[in-house]
Short mmCIF file of C-alpha atoms in Angstrom, two decimals:
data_model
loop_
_atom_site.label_atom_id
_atom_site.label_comp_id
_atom_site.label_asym_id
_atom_site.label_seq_id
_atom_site.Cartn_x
_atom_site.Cartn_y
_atom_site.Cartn_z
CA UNK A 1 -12.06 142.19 -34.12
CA UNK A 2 -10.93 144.44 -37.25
CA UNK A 3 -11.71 142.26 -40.51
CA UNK A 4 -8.69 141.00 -42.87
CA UNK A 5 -9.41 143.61 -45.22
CA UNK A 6 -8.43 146.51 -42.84
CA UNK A 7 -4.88 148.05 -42.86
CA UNK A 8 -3.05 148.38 -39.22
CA UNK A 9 0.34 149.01 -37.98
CA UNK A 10 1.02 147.85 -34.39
CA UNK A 11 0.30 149.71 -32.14
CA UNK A 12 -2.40 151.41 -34.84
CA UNK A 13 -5.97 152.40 -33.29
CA UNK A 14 -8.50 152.50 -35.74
CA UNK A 15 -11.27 154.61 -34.87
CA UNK A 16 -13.98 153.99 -37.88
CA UNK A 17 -16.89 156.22 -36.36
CA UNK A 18 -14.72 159.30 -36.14
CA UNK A 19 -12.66 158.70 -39.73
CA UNK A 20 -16.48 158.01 -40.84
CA UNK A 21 -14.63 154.70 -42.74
CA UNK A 22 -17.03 151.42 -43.00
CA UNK A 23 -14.72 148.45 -41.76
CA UNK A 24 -15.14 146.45 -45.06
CA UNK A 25 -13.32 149.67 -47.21
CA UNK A 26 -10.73 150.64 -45.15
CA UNK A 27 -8.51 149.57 -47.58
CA UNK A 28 -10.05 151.34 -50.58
CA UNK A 29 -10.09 154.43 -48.34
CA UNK A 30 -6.45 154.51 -47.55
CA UNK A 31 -4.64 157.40 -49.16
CA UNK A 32 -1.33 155.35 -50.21
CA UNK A 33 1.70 157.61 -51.16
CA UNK A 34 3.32 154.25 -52.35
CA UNK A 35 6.17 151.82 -50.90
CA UNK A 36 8.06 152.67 -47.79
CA UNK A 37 11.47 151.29 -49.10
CA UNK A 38 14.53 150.56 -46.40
CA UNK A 39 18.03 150.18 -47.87
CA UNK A 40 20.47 147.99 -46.52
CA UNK A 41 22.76 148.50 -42.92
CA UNK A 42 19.77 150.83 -41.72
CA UNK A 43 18.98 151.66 -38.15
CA UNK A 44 15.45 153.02 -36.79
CA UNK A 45 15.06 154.68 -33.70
CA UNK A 46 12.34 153.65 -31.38
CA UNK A 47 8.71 155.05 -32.32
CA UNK A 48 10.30 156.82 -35.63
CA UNK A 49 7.50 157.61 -38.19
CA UNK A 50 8.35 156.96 -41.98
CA UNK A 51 5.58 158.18 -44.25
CA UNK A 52 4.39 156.22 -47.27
CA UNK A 53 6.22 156.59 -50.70
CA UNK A 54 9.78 157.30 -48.57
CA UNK A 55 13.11 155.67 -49.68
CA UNK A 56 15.69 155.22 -46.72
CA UNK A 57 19.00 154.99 -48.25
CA UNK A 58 21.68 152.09 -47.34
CA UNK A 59 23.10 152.74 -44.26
CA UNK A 60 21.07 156.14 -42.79
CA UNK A 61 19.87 156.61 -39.20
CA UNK A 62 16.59 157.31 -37.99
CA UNK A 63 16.39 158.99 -35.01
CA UNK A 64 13.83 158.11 -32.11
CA UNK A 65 10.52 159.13 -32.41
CA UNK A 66 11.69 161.21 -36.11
CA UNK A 67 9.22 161.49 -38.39
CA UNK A 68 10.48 161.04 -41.56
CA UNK A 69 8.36 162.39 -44.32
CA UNK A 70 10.77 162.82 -47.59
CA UNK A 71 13.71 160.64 -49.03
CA UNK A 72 16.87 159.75 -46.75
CA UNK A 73 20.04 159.45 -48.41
CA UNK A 74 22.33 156.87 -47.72
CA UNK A 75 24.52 156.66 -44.75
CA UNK A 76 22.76 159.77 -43.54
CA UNK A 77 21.83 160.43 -40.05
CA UNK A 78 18.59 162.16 -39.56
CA UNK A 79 16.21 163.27 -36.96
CA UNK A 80 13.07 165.32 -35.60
CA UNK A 81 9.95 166.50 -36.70
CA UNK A 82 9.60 166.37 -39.49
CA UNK A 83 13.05 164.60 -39.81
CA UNK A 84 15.56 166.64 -40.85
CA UNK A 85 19.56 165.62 -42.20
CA UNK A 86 21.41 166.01 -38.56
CA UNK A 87 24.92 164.67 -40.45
CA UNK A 88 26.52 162.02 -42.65
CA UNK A 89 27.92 159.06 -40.58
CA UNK A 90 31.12 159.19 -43.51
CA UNK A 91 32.70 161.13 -45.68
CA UNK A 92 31.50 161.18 -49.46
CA UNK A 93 34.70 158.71 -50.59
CA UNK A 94 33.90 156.59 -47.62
CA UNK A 95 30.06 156.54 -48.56
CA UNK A 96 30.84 155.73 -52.05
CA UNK A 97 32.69 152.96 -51.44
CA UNK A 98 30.61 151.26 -48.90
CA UNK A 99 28.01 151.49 -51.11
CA UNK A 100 29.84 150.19 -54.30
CA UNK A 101 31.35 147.30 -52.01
CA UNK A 102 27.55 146.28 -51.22
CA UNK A 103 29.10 143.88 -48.45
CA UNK A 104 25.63 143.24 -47.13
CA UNK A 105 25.76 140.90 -50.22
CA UNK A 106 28.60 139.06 -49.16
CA UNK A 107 28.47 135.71 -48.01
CA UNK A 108 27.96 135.19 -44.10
CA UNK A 109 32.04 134.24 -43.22
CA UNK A 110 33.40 137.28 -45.55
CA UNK A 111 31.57 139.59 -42.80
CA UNK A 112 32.33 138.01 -40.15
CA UNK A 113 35.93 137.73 -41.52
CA UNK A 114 35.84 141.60 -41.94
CA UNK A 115 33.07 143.23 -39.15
CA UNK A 116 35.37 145.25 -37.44
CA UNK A 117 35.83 147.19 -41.08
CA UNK A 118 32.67 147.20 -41.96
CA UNK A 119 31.44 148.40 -38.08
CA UNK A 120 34.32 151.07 -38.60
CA UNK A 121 34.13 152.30 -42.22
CA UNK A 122 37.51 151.31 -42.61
CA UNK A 123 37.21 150.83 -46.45
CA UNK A 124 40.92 150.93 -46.82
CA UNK A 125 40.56 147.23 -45.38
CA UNK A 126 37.49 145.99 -47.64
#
């Protein structure tokens, strides 16, 4: 059993003998690069890696099994290792509006009212 000071991510291994780390200061061991932060509308691939200290922008796509180890802007598809920008899923006027519409702040029935649009990127009908 690890003890509730320890820091895992499932599935996480620790192995204390090798990492020569004493289970009561795993915590104050850990080499934190800051917040992972995840924007709005994202999608992560299965296994994908983001590092500490990253920002995914609203929107963006992370590949499977990426490893994403700097900043992702939004509505940016990326992928590999490390991750790298494969394309933008819209134009830069479509990009800007979505994100100036922020309709992942609208209330429930004004998506559901407009999901084909929103699925789309057809901003013209936002």
């Amino acid at each position: 059993m690890i003890s509730s000071r320890s820091l895992s991510s499932y599935p996480f291994p620790l192995f204390f003998e090798e990492w020569e780390l004493e289970k009561t200061r795993v915590s104050e061991a850990w080499d934190n690069k800051g917040d992972i932060v995840i924007g709005n509308d994202v999608w992560i691939g299965y296994e994908a890696v983001i590092l500490a200290g990253v920002t995914i922008g609203d929107g963006a796509v992370i590949g499977a099994r990426a490893v994403v180890t700097k900043d992702v802007a939004p509505y940016t598809v990326v992928g590999g290792v490390p991750a790298r920008s494969i394309k933008k899923r819209f134009s830069d006027g479509t990009i800007q509006r979505l994100l100036e519409l922020r309709w992942w702040d609208w209330p429930k029935e004004r998506i559901r009212e407009n999901l084909e649009a929103i699925q789309r990127g057809w901003v013209w009908k936002l």
